[in-house]
Amino acid sequence: MNNDFVVKIENLEKTYRTESESLTILRNLNLEINSGTKVSIVGQSGSGKSTFLNILGGLDTATSGLIQCGPFLLNQLDEKKLTEYRSSYLGLIFQFHYLLKDFTALENIFLPAYMAGMPKNEAREKALQLLSDVGLSERAEHLPSQLSGGERQRVAVARSLINDPKLILADEPTGNLDPANSKLIGDLLFSMVDKYQKTLVLVTHDMKLASKADICYSIKDGSLVQVVE
Ligand SMILES: Nc1ncnc2c1ncn2[C@@H]1O[C@H](COP(=O)(O)OP(=O)(O)O)[C@@H](O)[C@H]1O
Ligand SMILES: [Mg+2]
């Protein structure tokens, strides 16, 4: 058995409760992801893809179940451990880029490393390398407002890698882009994950993009079911 897992989930359940009703979105969800594996998740709108990714990202909590990401047991983390988990273990990419508008492309990539305590020179070197990896060396000093949508998303991909995370979580990273840019960003994401040997969980409704992963799952009735092509 390969114990080099990055994600291990047993019996995850997520129920949203309001005063009048309770809604179970995820149930009996099991998943194991080995280091270096690229996983994609598809499923209808409202099926729970973002809920699932947010739980993995420590942005939401499961109602019950075991969720282990490397050494981190997600349901048991205090604020300090949660921050450590997010800054050291994870790289996050969303549909919207969430770049800081008053900072340049280079600074946006560099800041998470600097805030995590990396020496300034080292962080800058790494950020320049990542900027070059995503083909934006010429745009280092541009503000997000001076970049195209596709370029902003390229910066977001570079930023997700700056702290050398183990696991990259991407929720509809191409969702806001036109078809040509979607293809570019999708290809770039996979090539960066390969280059830096990361583990990837990608949520997308783009089947073509999803099929680039090693394993593709669909969320059906709250559980993950492998999609066989
Ligand atoms: N905070 C919340 N409270 C109640 N219901 C929620 C909340 N967040 C999401 N939901 C519901 O959970 C379901 C799954 O949402 P989501 O994970 O965003 O789906 P997807 O990303 O697959 O489109 C939806 O029916 C949504 O309405
Ligand atoms: Mg979603």
PDB file of C-alpha atoms and ligand atoms in Angstrom:
ATOM      1  CA  MET A   1       0.000   0.000   0.000  1.00  0.00           C
ATOM      2  CA  ASN A   2       1.241   3.443  -0.860  1.00  0.00           C
ATOM      3  CA  ASN A   3       1.135   5.572   2.273  1.00  0.00           C
ATOM      4  CA  ASP A   4       2.464   8.662   0.613  1.00  0.00           C
ATOM      5  CA  PHE A   5      -0.961  10.243   0.527  1.00  0.00           C
ATOM      6  CA  VAL A   6      -1.540  13.956   0.385  1.00  0.00           C
ATOM      7  CA  VAL A   7      -5.292  13.762   0.965  1.00  0.00           C
ATOM      8  CA  LYS A   8      -7.220  11.092   2.822  1.00  0.00           C
ATOM      9  CA  ILE A   9     -10.928  11.499   3.414  1.00  0.00           C
ATOM     10  CA  GLU A  10     -13.247   9.042   5.122  1.00  0.00           C
ATOM     11  CA  ASN A  11     -16.982   9.479   5.346  1.00  0.00           C
ATOM     12  CA  LEU A  12     -17.079  13.187   4.911  1.00  0.00           C
ATOM     13  CA  GLU A  13     -20.481  14.739   5.451  1.00  0.00           C
ATOM     14  CA  LYS A  14     -21.478  18.348   4.996  1.00  0.00           C
ATOM     15  CA  THR A  15     -24.890  19.508   6.095  1.00  0.00           C
ATOM     16  CA  TYR A  16     -26.056  23.103   6.011  1.00  0.00           C
ATOM     17  CA  ARG A  17     -28.570  23.801   8.748  1.00  0.00           C
ATOM     18  CA  THR A  18     -30.935  26.711   8.902  1.00  0.00           C
ATOM     19  CA  GLU A  19     -33.688  27.151  11.479  1.00  0.00           C
ATOM     20  CA  SER A  20     -36.291  25.448   9.339  1.00  0.00           C
ATOM     21  CA  GLU A  21     -34.359  22.887   7.357  1.00  0.00           C
ATOM     22  CA  SER A  22     -31.155  20.960   6.983  1.00  0.00           C
ATOM     23  CA  LEU A  23     -29.553  20.269   3.649  1.00  0.00           C
ATOM     24  CA  THR A  24     -26.939  17.542   3.268  1.00  0.00           C
ATOM     25  CA  ILE A  25     -24.694  18.449   0.336  1.00  0.00           C
ATOM     26  CA  LEU A  26     -21.909  15.885   0.765  1.00  0.00           C
ATOM     27  CA  ARG A  27     -22.277  12.427   2.275  1.00  0.00           C
ATOM     28  CA  ASN A  28     -20.303   9.160   2.397  1.00  0.00           C
ATOM     29  CA  LEU A  29     -17.543  10.928   0.556  1.00  0.00           C
ATOM     30  CA  ASN A  30     -14.265   9.016   0.490  1.00  0.00           C
ATOM     31  CA  LEU A  31     -11.087   9.925  -1.307  1.00  0.00           C
ATOM     32  CA  GLU A  32      -7.399   9.197  -1.196  1.00  0.00           C
ATOM     33  CA  ILE A  33      -4.910  11.119  -3.302  1.00  0.00           C
ATOM     34  CA  ASN A  34      -1.299  10.098  -3.557  1.00  0.00           C
ATOM     35  CA  SER A  35       1.516  12.557  -3.875  1.00  0.00           C
ATOM     36  CA  GLY A  36       1.890  13.941  -7.388  1.00  0.00           C
ATOM     37  CA  THR A  37      -1.537  12.846  -8.599  1.00  0.00           C
ATOM     38  CA  LYS A  38      -3.728  15.238 -10.561  1.00  0.00           C
ATOM     39  CA  VAL A  39      -7.418  14.904  -9.751  1.00  0.00           C
ATOM     40  CA  SER A  40     -10.298  16.702 -11.407  1.00  0.00           C
ATOM     41  CA  ILE A  41     -13.857  17.027 -10.132  1.00  0.00           C
ATOM     42  CA  VAL A  42     -16.822  17.772 -12.348  1.00  0.00           C
ATOM     43  CA  GLY A  43     -20.523  17.869 -11.549  1.00  0.00           C
ATOM     44  CA  GLN A  44     -23.622  19.917 -12.060  1.00  0.00           C
ATOM     45  CA  SER A  45     -23.867  23.408 -10.690  1.00  0.00           C
ATOM     46  CA  GLY A  46     -24.908  23.168  -7.048  1.00  0.00           C
ATOM     47  CA  SER A  47     -23.640  19.611  -6.643  1.00  0.00           C
ATOM     48  CA  GLY A  48     -21.171  20.645  -3.953  1.00  0.00           C
ATOM     49  CA  LYS A  49     -17.883  21.064  -5.810  1.00  0.00           C
ATOM     50  CA  SER A  50     -16.955  24.390  -4.240  1.00  0.00           C
ATOM     51  CA  THR A  51     -18.196  23.248  -0.843  1.00  0.00           C
ATOM     52  CA  PHE A  52     -15.856  20.281  -1.093  1.00  0.00           C
ATOM     53  CA  LEU A  53     -12.879  22.340  -2.225  1.00  0.00           C
ATOM     54  CA  ASN A  54     -13.513  24.929   0.482  1.00  0.00           C
ATOM     55  CA  ILE A  55     -13.446  22.185   3.108  1.00  0.00           C
ATOM     56  CA  LEU A  56     -10.143  20.896   1.721  1.00  0.00           C
ATOM     57  CA  GLY A  57      -8.836  24.452   1.725  1.00  0.00           C
ATOM     58  CA  GLY A  58      -9.763  25.016   5.357  1.00  0.00           C
ATOM     59  CA  LEU A  59     -12.202  27.767   4.326  1.00  0.00           C
ATOM     60  CA  ASP A  60     -15.230  25.757   5.475  1.00  0.00           C
ATOM     61  CA  THR A  61     -15.616  22.864   7.901  1.00  0.00           C
ATOM     62  CA  ALA A  62     -17.118  19.429   7.423  1.00  0.00           C
ATOM     63  CA  THR A  63     -20.030  18.353   9.596  1.00  0.00           C
ATOM     64  CA  SER A  64     -18.328  15.018  10.220  1.00  0.00           C
ATOM     65  CA  GLY A  65     -15.721  12.679   8.821  1.00  0.00           C
ATOM     66  CA  LEU A  66     -11.975  12.309   8.768  1.00  0.00           C
ATOM     67  CA  ILE A  67     -10.114  14.738   6.553  1.00  0.00           C
ATOM     68  CA  GLN A  68      -6.380  14.447   6.578  1.00  0.00           C
ATOM     69  CA  CYS A  69      -4.071  16.434   4.355  1.00  0.00           C
ATOM     70  CA  GLY A  70      -0.506  15.316   4.960  1.00  0.00           C
ATOM     71  CA  PRO A  71       0.101  15.840   8.677  1.00  0.00           C
ATOM     72  CA  PHE A  72      -2.928  18.107   9.122  1.00  0.00           C
ATOM     73  CA  LEU A  73      -6.212  16.753  10.530  1.00  0.00           C
ATOM     74  CA  LEU A  74      -8.527  19.422   9.208  1.00  0.00           C
ATOM     75  CA  ASN A  75     -11.401  19.169  11.640  1.00  0.00           C
ATOM     76  CA  GLN A  76      -9.071  19.605  14.570  1.00  0.00           C
ATOM     77  CA  LEU A  77      -6.981  22.612  13.651  1.00  0.00           C
ATOM     78  CA  ASP A  78      -6.909  25.709  15.821  1.00  0.00           C
ATOM     79  CA  GLU A  79      -6.522  29.107  14.131  1.00  0.00           C
ATOM     80  CA  LYS A  80      -2.747  29.000  14.297  1.00  0.00           C
ATOM     81  CA  LYS A  81      -2.469  25.526  12.757  1.00  0.00           C
ATOM     82  CA  LEU A  82      -5.053  26.438  10.155  1.00  0.00           C
ATOM     83  CA  THR A  83      -2.980  29.425   9.082  1.00  0.00           C
ATOM     84  CA  GLU A  84       0.089  27.213   8.945  1.00  0.00           C
ATOM     85  CA  TYR A  85      -1.820  24.669   6.864  1.00  0.00           C
ATOM     86  CA  ARG A  86      -2.993  27.305   4.402  1.00  0.00           C
ATOM     87  CA  SER A  87       0.334  29.077   4.010  1.00  0.00           C
ATOM     88  CA  SER A  88       2.664  26.072   3.977  1.00  0.00           C
ATOM     89  CA  TYR A  89       0.673  23.190   2.525  1.00  0.00           C
ATOM     90  CA  LEU A  90      -1.755  24.788   0.062  1.00  0.00           C
ATOM     91  CA  GLY A  91      -1.814  26.817  -3.097  1.00  0.00           C
ATOM     92  CA  LEU A  92      -5.248  28.176  -3.964  1.00  0.00           C
ATOM     93  CA  ILE A  93      -6.572  29.337  -7.325  1.00  0.00           C
ATOM     94  CA  PHE A  94     -10.135  30.573  -7.806  1.00  0.00           C
ATOM     95  CA  GLN A  95     -12.353  31.668 -10.654  1.00  0.00           C
ATOM     96  CA  PHE A  96     -11.662  35.252  -9.651  1.00  0.00           C
ATOM     97  CA  HIS A  97      -7.961  36.086  -9.334  1.00  0.00           C
ATOM     98  CA  TYR A  98      -8.075  37.925  -5.960  1.00  0.00           C
ATOM     99  CA  LEU A  99      -4.893  39.834  -6.781  1.00  0.00           C
ATOM    100  CA  LEU A 100      -4.184  42.860  -4.601  1.00  0.00           C
ATOM    101  CA  LYS A 101      -4.990  45.815  -6.823  1.00  0.00           C
ATOM    102  CA  ASP A 102      -2.355  48.208  -5.461  1.00  0.00           C
ATOM    103  CA  PHE A 103       0.504  45.767  -5.899  1.00  0.00           C
ATOM    104  CA  THR A 104       2.406  44.803  -9.041  1.00  0.00           C
ATOM    105  CA  ALA A 105       2.316  41.329 -10.582  1.00  0.00           C
ATOM    106  CA  LEU A 106       5.699  40.577  -9.035  1.00  0.00           C
ATOM    107  CA  GLU A 107       4.642  41.815  -5.594  1.00  0.00           C
ATOM    108  CA  ASN A 108       1.435  39.799  -5.722  1.00  0.00           C
ATOM    109  CA  ILE A 109       3.453  36.635  -6.265  1.00  0.00           C
ATOM    110  CA  PHE A 110       6.129  37.593  -3.774  1.00  0.00           C
ATOM    111  CA  LEU A 111       3.979  38.722  -0.827  1.00  0.00           C
ATOM    112  CA  PRO A 112       2.687  35.340   0.437  1.00  0.00           C
ATOM    113  CA  ALA A 113       6.286  34.130   0.704  1.00  0.00           C
ATOM    114  CA  TYR A 114       7.455  37.283   2.422  1.00  0.00           C
ATOM    115  CA  MET A 115       4.568  37.058   4.885  1.00  0.00           C
ATOM    116  CA  ALA A 116       5.435  33.428   5.584  1.00  0.00           C
ATOM    117  CA  GLY A 117       8.890  34.588   6.639  1.00  0.00           C
ATOM    118  CA  MET A 118      10.996  33.879   3.588  1.00  0.00           C
ATOM    119  CA  PRO A 119      13.988  36.240   3.311  1.00  0.00           C
ATOM    120  CA  LYS A 120      13.170  39.086   0.940  1.00  0.00           C
ATOM    121  CA  ASN A 121      15.858  38.317  -1.635  1.00  0.00           C
ATOM    122  CA  GLU A 122      14.955  34.672  -1.819  1.00  0.00           C
ATOM    123  CA  ALA A 123      11.244  35.475  -2.156  1.00  0.00           C
ATOM    124  CA  ARG A 124      11.993  37.925  -4.934  1.00  0.00           C
ATOM    125  CA  GLU A 125      14.156  35.425  -6.815  1.00  0.00           C
ATOM    126  CA  LYS A 126      11.466  32.793  -6.580  1.00  0.00           C
ATOM    127  CA  ALA A 127       8.751  35.200  -7.668  1.00  0.00           C
ATOM    128  CA  LEU A 128      10.821  36.252 -10.696  1.00  0.00           C
ATOM    129  CA  GLN A 129      11.332  32.608 -11.644  1.00  0.00           C
ATOM    130  CA  LEU A 130       7.597  31.887 -11.380  1.00  0.00           C
ATOM    131  CA  LEU A 131       6.759  35.000 -13.336  1.00  0.00           C
ATOM    132  CA  SER A 132       9.087  33.780 -16.069  1.00  0.00           C
ATOM    133  CA  ASP A 133       7.522  30.285 -15.902  1.00  0.00           C
ATOM    134  CA  VAL A 134       4.116  31.759 -16.669  1.00  0.00           C
ATOM    135  CA  GLY A 135       5.545  33.911 -19.467  1.00  0.00           C
ATOM    136  CA  LEU A 136       5.081  37.283 -17.791  1.00  0.00           C
ATOM    137  CA  SER A 137       8.631  38.488 -17.138  1.00  0.00           C
ATOM    138  CA  GLU A 138       7.851  41.591 -19.170  1.00  0.00           C
ATOM    139  CA  ARG A 139       4.861  42.375 -16.936  1.00  0.00           C
ATOM    140  CA  ALA A 140       6.577  42.278 -13.539  1.00  0.00           C
ATOM    141  CA  GLU A 141       5.830  45.913 -12.723  1.00  0.00           C
ATOM    142  CA  HIS A 142       2.279  45.957 -14.049  1.00  0.00           C
ATOM    143  CA  LEU A 143      -0.662  46.403 -11.722  1.00  0.00           C
ATOM    144  CA  PRO A 144      -3.544  43.919 -12.028  1.00  0.00           C
ATOM    145  CA  SER A 145      -5.586  46.633 -13.772  1.00  0.00           C
ATOM    146  CA  GLN A 146      -2.891  46.796 -16.456  1.00  0.00           C
ATOM    147  CA  LEU A 147      -3.115  43.079 -17.199  1.00  0.00           C
ATOM    148  CA  SER A 148      -5.609  41.126 -19.291  1.00  0.00           C
ATOM    149  CA  GLY A 149      -7.925  38.591 -17.647  1.00  0.00           C
ATOM    150  CA  GLY A 150      -5.756  35.723 -18.839  1.00  0.00           C
ATOM    151  CA  GLU A 151      -2.590  37.431 -17.586  1.00  0.00           C
ATOM    152  CA  ARG A 152      -4.131  38.036 -14.161  1.00  0.00           C
ATOM    153  CA  GLN A 153      -4.970  34.360 -13.916  1.00  0.00           C
ATOM    154  CA  ARG A 154      -1.404  33.485 -14.914  1.00  0.00           C
ATOM    155  CA  VAL A 155      -0.201  35.616 -11.986  1.00  0.00           C
ATOM    156  CA  ALA A 156      -2.645  33.747  -9.732  1.00  0.00           C
ATOM    157  CA  VAL A 157      -1.178  30.425 -10.900  1.00  0.00           C
ATOM    158  CA  ALA A 158       2.360  31.683 -10.192  1.00  0.00           C
ATOM    159  CA  ARG A 159       1.301  32.999  -6.775  1.00  0.00           C
ATOM    160  CA  SER A 160      -0.197  29.632  -5.800  1.00  0.00           C
ATOM    161  CA  LEU A 161       3.256  28.056  -6.105  1.00  0.00           C
ATOM    162  CA  ILE A 162       5.414  30.589  -4.281  1.00  0.00           C
ATOM    163  CA  ASN A 163       5.372  28.858  -0.888  1.00  0.00           C
ATOM    164  CA  ASP A 164       6.187  25.505  -2.437  1.00  0.00           C
ATOM    165  CA  PRO A 165       2.875  23.952  -1.352  1.00  0.00           C
ATOM    166  CA  LYS A 166       2.227  20.247  -1.452  1.00  0.00           C
ATOM    167  CA  LEU A 167      -1.317  20.588  -2.744  1.00  0.00           C
ATOM    168  CA  ILE A 168      -2.836  22.945  -5.313  1.00  0.00           C
ATOM    169  CA  LEU A 169      -6.604  23.511  -5.129  1.00  0.00           C
ATOM    170  CA  ALA A 170      -8.199  25.183  -8.144  1.00  0.00           C
ATOM    171  CA  ASP A 171     -11.907  26.042  -8.303  1.00  0.00           C
ATOM    172  CA  GLU A 172     -13.021  26.816 -11.874  1.00  0.00           C
ATOM    173  CA  PRO A 173      -9.719  28.581 -12.648  1.00  0.00           C
ATOM    174  CA  THR A 174     -10.769  29.124 -16.265  1.00  0.00           C
ATOM    175  CA  GLY A 175     -14.404  29.961 -15.484  1.00  0.00           C
ATOM    176  CA  ASN A 176     -14.093  33.674 -16.263  1.00  0.00           C
ATOM    177  CA  LEU A 177     -12.060  33.349 -19.446  1.00  0.00           C
ATOM    178  CA  ASP A 178     -12.884  33.086 -23.139  1.00  0.00           C
ATOM    179  CA  PRO A 179     -12.237  29.701 -24.798  1.00  0.00           C
ATOM    180  CA  ALA A 180      -8.769  30.581 -26.100  1.00  0.00           C
ATOM    181  CA  ASN A 181      -7.573  31.888 -22.729  1.00  0.00           C
ATOM    182  CA  SER A 182      -9.230  28.963 -20.930  1.00  0.00           C
ATOM    183  CA  LYS A 183      -7.155  26.566 -22.949  1.00  0.00           C
ATOM    184  CA  LEU A 184      -3.981  28.578 -22.286  1.00  0.00           C
ATOM    185  CA  ILE A 185      -4.533  28.765 -18.528  1.00  0.00           C
ATOM    186  CA  GLY A 186      -5.595  25.122 -18.306  1.00  0.00           C
ATOM    187  CA  ASP A 187      -2.465  23.988 -20.141  1.00  0.00           C
ATOM    188  CA  LEU A 188      -0.305  26.319 -18.066  1.00  0.00           C
ATOM    189  CA  LEU A 189      -1.760  25.044 -14.792  1.00  0.00           C
ATOM    190  CA  PHE A 190      -1.013  21.452 -15.715  1.00  0.00           C
ATOM    191  CA  SER A 191       2.486  22.223 -16.969  1.00  0.00           C
ATOM    192  CA  MET A 192       3.318  24.133 -13.765  1.00  0.00           C
ATOM    193  CA  VAL A 193       1.944  21.322 -11.597  1.00  0.00           C
ATOM    194  CA  ASP A 194       4.115  18.886 -13.556  1.00  0.00           C
ATOM    195  CA  LYS A 195       7.209  21.062 -13.470  1.00  0.00           C
ATOM    196  CA  TYR A 196       7.036  21.550  -9.709  1.00  0.00           C
ATOM    197  CA  GLN A 197       5.661  18.046  -9.026  1.00  0.00           C
ATOM    198  CA  LYS A 198       2.596  19.170  -7.146  1.00  0.00           C
ATOM    199  CA  THR A 199      -0.593  17.342  -6.272  1.00  0.00           C
ATOM    200  CA  LEU A 200      -3.658  18.930  -7.846  1.00  0.00           C
ATOM    201  CA  VAL A 201      -7.377  18.979  -7.135  1.00  0.00           C
ATOM    202  CA  LEU A 202      -9.122  20.862  -9.919  1.00  0.00           C
ATOM    203  CA  VAL A 203     -12.834  21.664 -10.019  1.00  0.00           C
ATOM    204  CA  THR A 204     -14.122  22.519 -13.471  1.00  0.00           C
ATOM    205  CA  HIS A 205     -17.169  22.166 -15.684  1.00  0.00           C
ATOM    206  CA  ASP A 206     -14.874  22.002 -18.733  1.00  0.00           C
ATOM    207  CA  MET A 207     -14.695  18.288 -19.573  1.00  0.00           C
ATOM    208  CA  LYS A 208     -11.729  18.792 -21.862  1.00  0.00           C
ATOM    209  CA  LEU A 209      -9.747  20.377 -19.063  1.00  0.00           C
ATOM    210  CA  ALA A 210     -10.945  17.760 -16.562  1.00  0.00           C
ATOM    211  CA  SER A 211      -9.718  14.975 -18.824  1.00  0.00           C
ATOM    212  CA  LYS A 212      -6.128  16.212 -18.525  1.00  0.00           C
ATOM    213  CA  ALA A 213      -6.087  14.928 -14.932  1.00  0.00           C
ATOM    214  CA  ASP A 214      -4.935  11.444 -13.918  1.00  0.00           C
ATOM    215  CA  ILE A 215      -8.307  10.700 -12.328  1.00  0.00           C
ATOM    216  CA  CYS A 216     -11.628  12.440 -12.883  1.00  0.00           C
ATOM    217  CA  TYR A 217     -14.498  12.286 -10.402  1.00  0.00           C
ATOM    218  CA  SER A 218     -18.023  13.534 -10.552  1.00  0.00           C
ATOM    219  CA  ILE A 219     -20.063  14.509  -7.489  1.00  0.00           C
ATOM    220  CA  LYS A 220     -23.239  12.432  -7.493  1.00  0.00           C
ATOM    221  CA  ASP A 221     -25.647  12.447  -4.554  1.00  0.00           C
ATOM    222  CA  GLY A 222     -22.950  13.952  -2.394  1.00  0.00           C
ATOM    223  CA  SER A 223     -20.254  11.364  -3.143  1.00  0.00           C
ATOM    224  CA  LEU A 224     -17.376  11.155  -5.564  1.00  0.00           C
ATOM    225  CA  VAL A 225     -17.836   8.724  -8.425  1.00  0.00           C
ATOM    226  CA  GLN A 226     -15.007   8.075 -10.839  1.00  0.00           C
ATOM    227  CA  VAL A 227     -15.724   9.182 -14.388  1.00  0.00           C
ATOM    228  CA  VAL A 228     -14.555   6.584 -16.867  1.00  0.00           C
ATOM    229  CA  GLU A 229     -14.050   7.808 -20.398  1.00  0.00           C
TER     230      GLU A 229
HETATM  231  N1  LIG B   1     -23.544  28.703   3.320  1.00  0.00           N
HETATM  232  C1  LIG B   1     -24.497  27.933   2.762  1.00  0.00           C
HETATM  233  N2  LIG B   1     -25.683  27.720   3.379  1.00  0.00           N
HETATM  234  C2  LIG B   1     -26.614  26.927   2.822  1.00  0.00           C
HETATM  235  N3  LIG B   1     -26.468  26.294   1.659  1.00  0.00           N
HETATM  236  C3  LIG B   1     -25.320  26.471   0.986  1.00  0.00           C
HETATM  237  C4  LIG B   1     -24.260  27.290   1.487  1.00  0.00           C
HETATM  238  N4  LIG B   1     -23.238  27.269   0.615  1.00  0.00           N
HETATM  239  C5  LIG B   1     -23.621  26.471  -0.413  1.00  0.00           C
HETATM  240  N5  LIG B   1     -24.880  25.994  -0.185  1.00  0.00           N
HETATM  241  C6  LIG B   1     -25.623  25.083  -1.057  1.00  0.00           C
HETATM  242  O1  LIG B   1     -24.833  23.926  -1.277  1.00  0.00           O
HETATM  243  C7  LIG B   1     -25.009  23.453  -2.592  1.00  0.00           C
HETATM  244  C8  LIG B   1     -23.661  23.259  -3.253  1.00  0.00           C
HETATM  245  O2  LIG B   1     -23.059  24.503  -3.511  1.00  0.00           O
HETATM  246  P1  LIG B   1     -21.619  24.621  -4.194  1.00  0.00           P
HETATM  247  O3  LIG B   1     -20.669  23.796  -3.418  1.00  0.00           O
HETATM  248  O4  LIG B   1     -21.306  26.055  -4.346  1.00  0.00           O
HETATM  249  O5  LIG B   1     -21.897  23.937  -5.614  1.00  0.00           O
HETATM  250  P2  LIG B   1     -21.019  23.922  -6.949  1.00  0.00           P
HETATM  251  O6  LIG B   1     -19.694  24.533  -6.676  1.00  0.00           O
HETATM  252  O7  LIG B   1     -20.934  22.466  -7.344  1.00  0.00           O
HETATM  253  O8  LIG B   1     -21.804  24.686  -7.965  1.00  0.00           O
HETATM  254  C9  LIG B   1     -25.916  24.437  -3.300  1.00  0.00           C
HETATM  255  O9  LIG B   1     -27.212  23.898  -3.333  1.00  0.00           O
HETATM  256  C10 LIG B   1     -25.853  25.666  -2.436  1.00  0.00           C
HETATM  257  O10 LIG B   1     -27.043  26.364  -2.485  1.00  0.00           O
HETATM  258 MG    MG B   2     -18.700  26.196  -7.478  1.00  0.00          MG
END
